[in-house]
């Protein structure tokens, strides 16, 4: 809007924060009388604004400003809350410690810059990583610690980070993946842009993250979490949402070539198994195809041919899966030049009631859809194997998936994936599979790390389905660009399989179905194959 000033923008943010349920925040509305004190500006509505420059921040990109920023946060907390305001400038920082009832407002042109630290360690860098024994071994280093971050908060509530500024984790560790940066375990090193633990009523909106370290955002045990309109261009994970409840992720763009884009998890990092549940992810774009920073600067430079980057960049529930994933909807999202969608329960998680709908995928670098129930069981002893059930996949189009990997739905022999519906789906595969590939019998690998390439090349061009109960496909087309000798659907140890209006590429000599140990199989109303109904199939090719 013409004439919209900074304080008007903050008032707009306050109204939206209040709408999100973050009551108790004291946020300025409009510019009013001159400040009554040198450190606290009072607006016309009586709210408090704390300008970090008035607490000593220099914003020259060289001076370490985190002591001044933390003073401003503490001053705001001391009076019950307020807005900690970052005018345009570059604020080189180590750890910034969040408090309850605080808003960090990043003005356009404001950058919080993660400062560099020594490769050999220092006592004056980021806050030390807190201990997390005795369950540290159940997840990797980054999931076990929060304080060794650029911005962190623990046990706090009613706070937000908003505004159109930038958080640049230039000096953050990637977890040992970069020789020019310290390992995450190095004293004084930081390895996350934003880390939150055991918080509630949290809003993150409108800002950008560049080079977020191991995690752009790690939220663990955070309830009533809203993440909206973030732009993340990063060198590991974008958003990791772990053991959280009542979460809304919307309108976010993530370029994460080396790791996952948006990744719900349910680790044991809190010391007990807690599900991530009641979550929606909508209107988001995930990719791994662009050189670091070029999504944010608008140049969108793709990786050069022959580069060693194998883009990840996907939405995935897992691999940490101790507690579970329940009541999750993923809708209206775009995947481009990255791995496909993954649901994984391998550590005892109850993965139930998932909807994946209205999704477009293009240039997918492994399985478009990967559903895996396994028995890695990284966690306390005696925990039973988990479940993966009640999943609906609908209104999905995928173009250009790799030749050797179809979509995968695979449990293990004694623990079957259950109640899966796939409807109105179009899968365009590169194709080119041979008769030798069609004859493969992949190992179960029940306790392996879950990843689509775990089974090697697969004997199906469309869907590889094993150890599943109650499966339904309707209005599904498998199109192979090159002739493919593998069946479109490969089923083994499946109890209840219903296929309606299935379509495959014409003039290919490969069968549509290869069945082994399948009960209650039916296909009908399909152009590519005649109607068949069988109560028990030991082995059949159709």
PDB file of C-alpha atoms in Angstrom, residues 120-246:
ATOM      1  CA  UNK A 120      39.754 -25.585  15.559  1.00  0.00           C
ATOM      2  CA  UNK A 121      37.271 -24.206  18.090  1.00  0.00           C
ATOM      3  CA  UNK A 122      36.694 -21.139  20.252  1.00  0.00           C
ATOM      4  CA  UNK A 123      35.183 -20.132  23.596  1.00  0.00           C
ATOM      5  CA  UNK A 124      33.644 -16.944  22.234  1.00  0.00           C
ATOM      6  CA  UNK A 125      31.425 -18.197  19.408  1.00  0.00           C
ATOM      7  CA  UNK A 126      27.957 -19.724  19.479  1.00  0.00           C
ATOM      8  CA  UNK A 127      26.450 -21.067  22.682  1.00  0.00           C
ATOM      9  CA  UNK A 128      27.691 -24.562  23.583  1.00  0.00           C
ATOM     10  CA  UNK A 129      25.600 -27.578  22.661  1.00  0.00           C
ATOM     11  CA  UNK A 130      23.695 -28.757  25.711  1.00  0.00           C
ATOM     12  CA  UNK A 131      23.971 -32.449  26.746  1.00  0.00           C
ATOM     13  CA  UNK A 132      21.258 -34.834  25.623  1.00  0.00           C
ATOM     14  CA  UNK A 133      22.192 -38.128  27.269  1.00  0.00           C
ATOM     15  CA  UNK A 134      21.278 -40.965  27.419  1.00  0.00           C
ATOM     16  CA  UNK A 135      19.353 -40.855  24.139  1.00  0.00           C
ATOM     17  CA  UNK A 136      21.931 -39.023  22.032  1.00  0.00           C
ATOM     18  CA  UNK A 137      22.652 -42.078  19.878  1.00  0.00           C
ATOM     19  CA  UNK A 138      19.052 -42.400  18.684  1.00  0.00           C
ATOM     20  CA  UNK A 139      19.380 -39.505  16.214  1.00  0.00           C
ATOM     21  CA  UNK A 140      22.233 -37.600  14.615  1.00  0.00           C
ATOM     22  CA  UNK A 141      24.107 -34.772  16.332  1.00  0.00           C
ATOM     23  CA  UNK A 142      22.086 -31.930  14.902  1.00  0.00           C
ATOM     24  CA  UNK A 143      18.778 -33.218  16.283  1.00  0.00           C
ATOM     25  CA  UNK A 144      20.130 -33.481  19.839  1.00  0.00           C
ATOM     26  CA  UNK A 145      21.058 -29.848  20.449  1.00  0.00           C
ATOM     27  CA  UNK A 146      19.413 -26.448  20.085  1.00  0.00           C
ATOM     28  CA  UNK A 147      21.571 -23.881  21.897  1.00  0.00           C
ATOM     29  CA  UNK A 148      24.425 -24.095  19.360  1.00  0.00           C
ATOM     30  CA  UNK A 149      22.372 -22.075  16.881  1.00  0.00           C
ATOM     31  CA  UNK A 150      22.227 -18.581  15.446  1.00  0.00           C
ATOM     32  CA  UNK A 151      18.740 -18.016  16.925  1.00  0.00           C
ATOM     33  CA  UNK A 152      17.331 -20.344  19.590  1.00  0.00           C
ATOM     34  CA  UNK A 153      14.581 -20.603  22.148  1.00  0.00           C
ATOM     35  CA  UNK A 154      13.668 -23.272  24.712  1.00  0.00           C
ATOM     36  CA  UNK A 155      10.607 -23.529  26.941  1.00  0.00           C
ATOM     37  CA  UNK A 156       9.168 -20.227  25.768  1.00  0.00           C
ATOM     38  CA  UNK A 157       5.824 -19.197  24.286  1.00  0.00           C
ATOM     39  CA  UNK A 158       3.943 -16.457  22.445  1.00  0.00           C
ATOM     40  CA  UNK A 159       6.687 -15.223  20.161  1.00  0.00           C
ATOM     41  CA  UNK A 160       7.310 -14.551  16.499  1.00  0.00           C
ATOM     42  CA  UNK A 161       9.974 -13.802  13.917  1.00  0.00           C
ATOM     43  CA  UNK A 162       8.465 -11.709  11.114  1.00  0.00           C
ATOM     44  CA  UNK A 163       9.391  -9.204   8.442  1.00  0.00           C
ATOM     45  CA  UNK A 164      10.942  -9.395   5.008  1.00  0.00           C
ATOM     46  CA  UNK A 165      14.591  -9.372   6.077  1.00  0.00           C
ATOM     47  CA  UNK A 166      17.186 -12.137   5.743  1.00  0.00           C
ATOM     48  CA  UNK A 167      18.770 -14.663   8.099  1.00  0.00           C
ATOM     49  CA  UNK A 168      22.106 -15.682   6.567  1.00  0.00           C
ATOM     50  CA  UNK A 169      23.883 -18.542   8.296  1.00  0.00           C
ATOM     51  CA  UNK A 170      27.145 -17.908   6.484  1.00  0.00           C
ATOM     52  CA  UNK A 171      29.327 -19.146   9.358  1.00  0.00           C
ATOM     53  CA  UNK A 172      27.186 -22.123  10.365  1.00  0.00           C
ATOM     54  CA  UNK A 173      28.419 -25.696  10.124  1.00  0.00           C
ATOM     55  CA  UNK A 174      26.752 -28.122   7.726  1.00  0.00           C
ATOM     56  CA  UNK A 175      27.488 -31.039  10.036  1.00  0.00           C
ATOM     57  CA  UNK A 176      30.961 -31.892   8.722  1.00  0.00           C
ATOM     58  CA  UNK A 177      30.083 -31.663   5.014  1.00  0.00           C
ATOM     59  CA  UNK A 178      32.225 -28.609   4.275  1.00  0.00           C
ATOM     60  CA  UNK A 179      36.012 -28.423   4.787  1.00  0.00           C
ATOM     61  CA  UNK A 180      35.882 -24.617   4.993  1.00  0.00           C
ATOM     62  CA  UNK A 181      33.611 -24.685   8.033  1.00  0.00           C
ATOM     63  CA  UNK A 182      34.041 -26.288  11.462  1.00  0.00           C
ATOM     64  CA  UNK A 183      32.378 -29.559  12.313  1.00  0.00           C
ATOM     65  CA  UNK A 184      29.211 -29.201  14.343  1.00  0.00           C
ATOM     66  CA  UNK A 185      30.924 -30.708  17.413  1.00  0.00           C
ATOM     67  CA  UNK A 186      33.719 -28.115  17.365  1.00  0.00           C
ATOM     68  CA  UNK A 187      33.597 -25.818  20.451  1.00  0.00           C
ATOM     69  CA  UNK A 188      31.983 -22.511  19.559  1.00  0.00           C
ATOM     70  CA  UNK A 189      30.498 -23.737  16.273  1.00  0.00           C
ATOM     71  CA  UNK A 190      26.840 -23.234  15.403  1.00  0.00           C
ATOM     72  CA  UNK A 191      24.929 -25.496  13.041  1.00  0.00           C
ATOM     73  CA  UNK A 192      21.320 -24.260  12.822  1.00  0.00           C
ATOM     74  CA  UNK A 193      19.815 -20.944  11.759  1.00  0.00           C
ATOM     75  CA  UNK A 194      16.748 -21.228  14.042  1.00  0.00           C
ATOM     76  CA  UNK A 195      16.272 -23.900  16.718  1.00  0.00           C
ATOM     77  CA  UNK A 196      13.233 -24.178  18.990  1.00  0.00           C
ATOM     78  CA  UNK A 197      12.547 -26.722  21.728  1.00  0.00           C
ATOM     79  CA  UNK A 198       9.440 -27.235  23.887  1.00  0.00           C
ATOM     80  CA  UNK A 199       7.719 -24.021  22.840  1.00  0.00           C
ATOM     81  CA  UNK A 200       4.147 -23.095  21.961  1.00  0.00           C
ATOM     82  CA  UNK A 201       2.298 -20.353  20.095  1.00  0.00           C
ATOM     83  CA  UNK A 202       4.999 -19.569  17.544  1.00  0.00           C
ATOM     84  CA  UNK A 203       4.819 -17.630  14.272  1.00  0.00           C
ATOM     85  CA  UNK A 204       7.553 -17.513  11.606  1.00  0.00           C
ATOM     86  CA  UNK A 205       6.596 -15.433   8.587  1.00  0.00           C
ATOM     87  CA  UNK A 206       7.861 -13.582   5.506  1.00  0.00           C
ATOM     88  CA  UNK A 207      11.642 -13.651   6.030  1.00  0.00           C
ATOM     89  CA  UNK A 208      14.255 -15.521   3.997  1.00  0.00           C
ATOM     90  CA  UNK A 209      17.008 -17.929   5.056  1.00  0.00           C
ATOM     91  CA  UNK A 210      20.255 -18.333   3.146  1.00  0.00           C
ATOM     92  CA  UNK A 211      22.720 -21.083   4.129  1.00  0.00           C
ATOM     93  CA  UNK A 212      20.823 -22.334   7.151  1.00  0.00           C
ATOM     94  CA  UNK A 213      23.502 -24.793   8.276  1.00  0.00           C
ATOM     95  CA  UNK A 214      22.349 -28.300   9.162  1.00  0.00           C
ATOM     96  CA  UNK A 215      18.793 -26.983   9.573  1.00  0.00           C
ATOM     97  CA  UNK A 216      17.248 -23.744   8.403  1.00  0.00           C
ATOM     98  CA  UNK A 217      14.587 -24.262  11.065  1.00  0.00           C
ATOM     99  CA  UNK A 218      14.611 -27.079  13.633  1.00  0.00           C
ATOM    100  CA  UNK A 219      11.431 -27.113  15.729  1.00  0.00           C
ATOM    101  CA  UNK A 220      11.259 -29.903  18.330  1.00  0.00           C
ATOM    102  CA  UNK A 221       8.280 -30.260  20.640  1.00  0.00           C
ATOM    103  CA  UNK A 222       6.756 -27.005  19.370  1.00  0.00           C
ATOM    104  CA  UNK A 223       2.947 -26.780  19.442  1.00  0.00           C
ATOM    105  CA  UNK A 224       0.689 -24.261  17.718  1.00  0.00           C
ATOM    106  CA  UNK A 225       3.371 -23.509  15.149  1.00  0.00           C
ATOM    107  CA  UNK A 226       2.668 -21.393  12.067  1.00  0.00           C
ATOM    108  CA  UNK A 227       5.267 -21.089   9.294  1.00  0.00           C
ATOM    109  CA  UNK A 228       4.180 -18.928   6.381  1.00  0.00           C
ATOM    110  CA  UNK A 229       5.785 -17.394   3.297  1.00  0.00           C
ATOM    111  CA  UNK A 230       9.387 -18.267   4.095  1.00  0.00           C
ATOM    112  CA  UNK A 231      11.955 -18.450   1.297  1.00  0.00           C
ATOM    113  CA  UNK A 232      14.793 -20.838   2.133  1.00  0.00           C
ATOM    114  CA  UNK A 233      17.860 -21.350  -0.051  1.00  0.00           C
ATOM    115  CA  UNK A 234      20.095 -23.618   1.946  1.00  0.00           C
ATOM    116  CA  UNK A 235      22.935 -26.125   2.117  1.00  0.00           C
ATOM    117  CA  UNK A 236      21.216 -28.864   4.180  1.00  0.00           C
ATOM    118  CA  UNK A 237      17.622 -29.283   5.433  1.00  0.00           C
ATOM    119  CA  UNK A 238      15.146 -26.439   5.024  1.00  0.00           C
ATOM    120  CA  UNK A 239      12.417 -27.045   7.622  1.00  0.00           C
ATOM    121  CA  UNK A 240      12.602 -29.883  10.158  1.00  0.00           C
ATOM    122  CA  UNK A 241       9.423 -30.161  12.228  1.00  0.00           C
ATOM    123  CA  UNK A 242      10.033 -32.762  14.926  1.00  0.00           C
ATOM    124  CA  UNK A 243       7.600 -34.013  17.583  1.00  0.00           C
ATOM    125  CA  UNK A 244       5.307 -31.022  17.018  1.00  0.00           C
ATOM    126  CA  UNK A 245       1.535 -30.681  17.294  1.00  0.00           C
ATOM    127  CA  UNK A 246      -0.913 -28.383  15.509  1.00  0.00           C
TER     128      UNK A 246
END
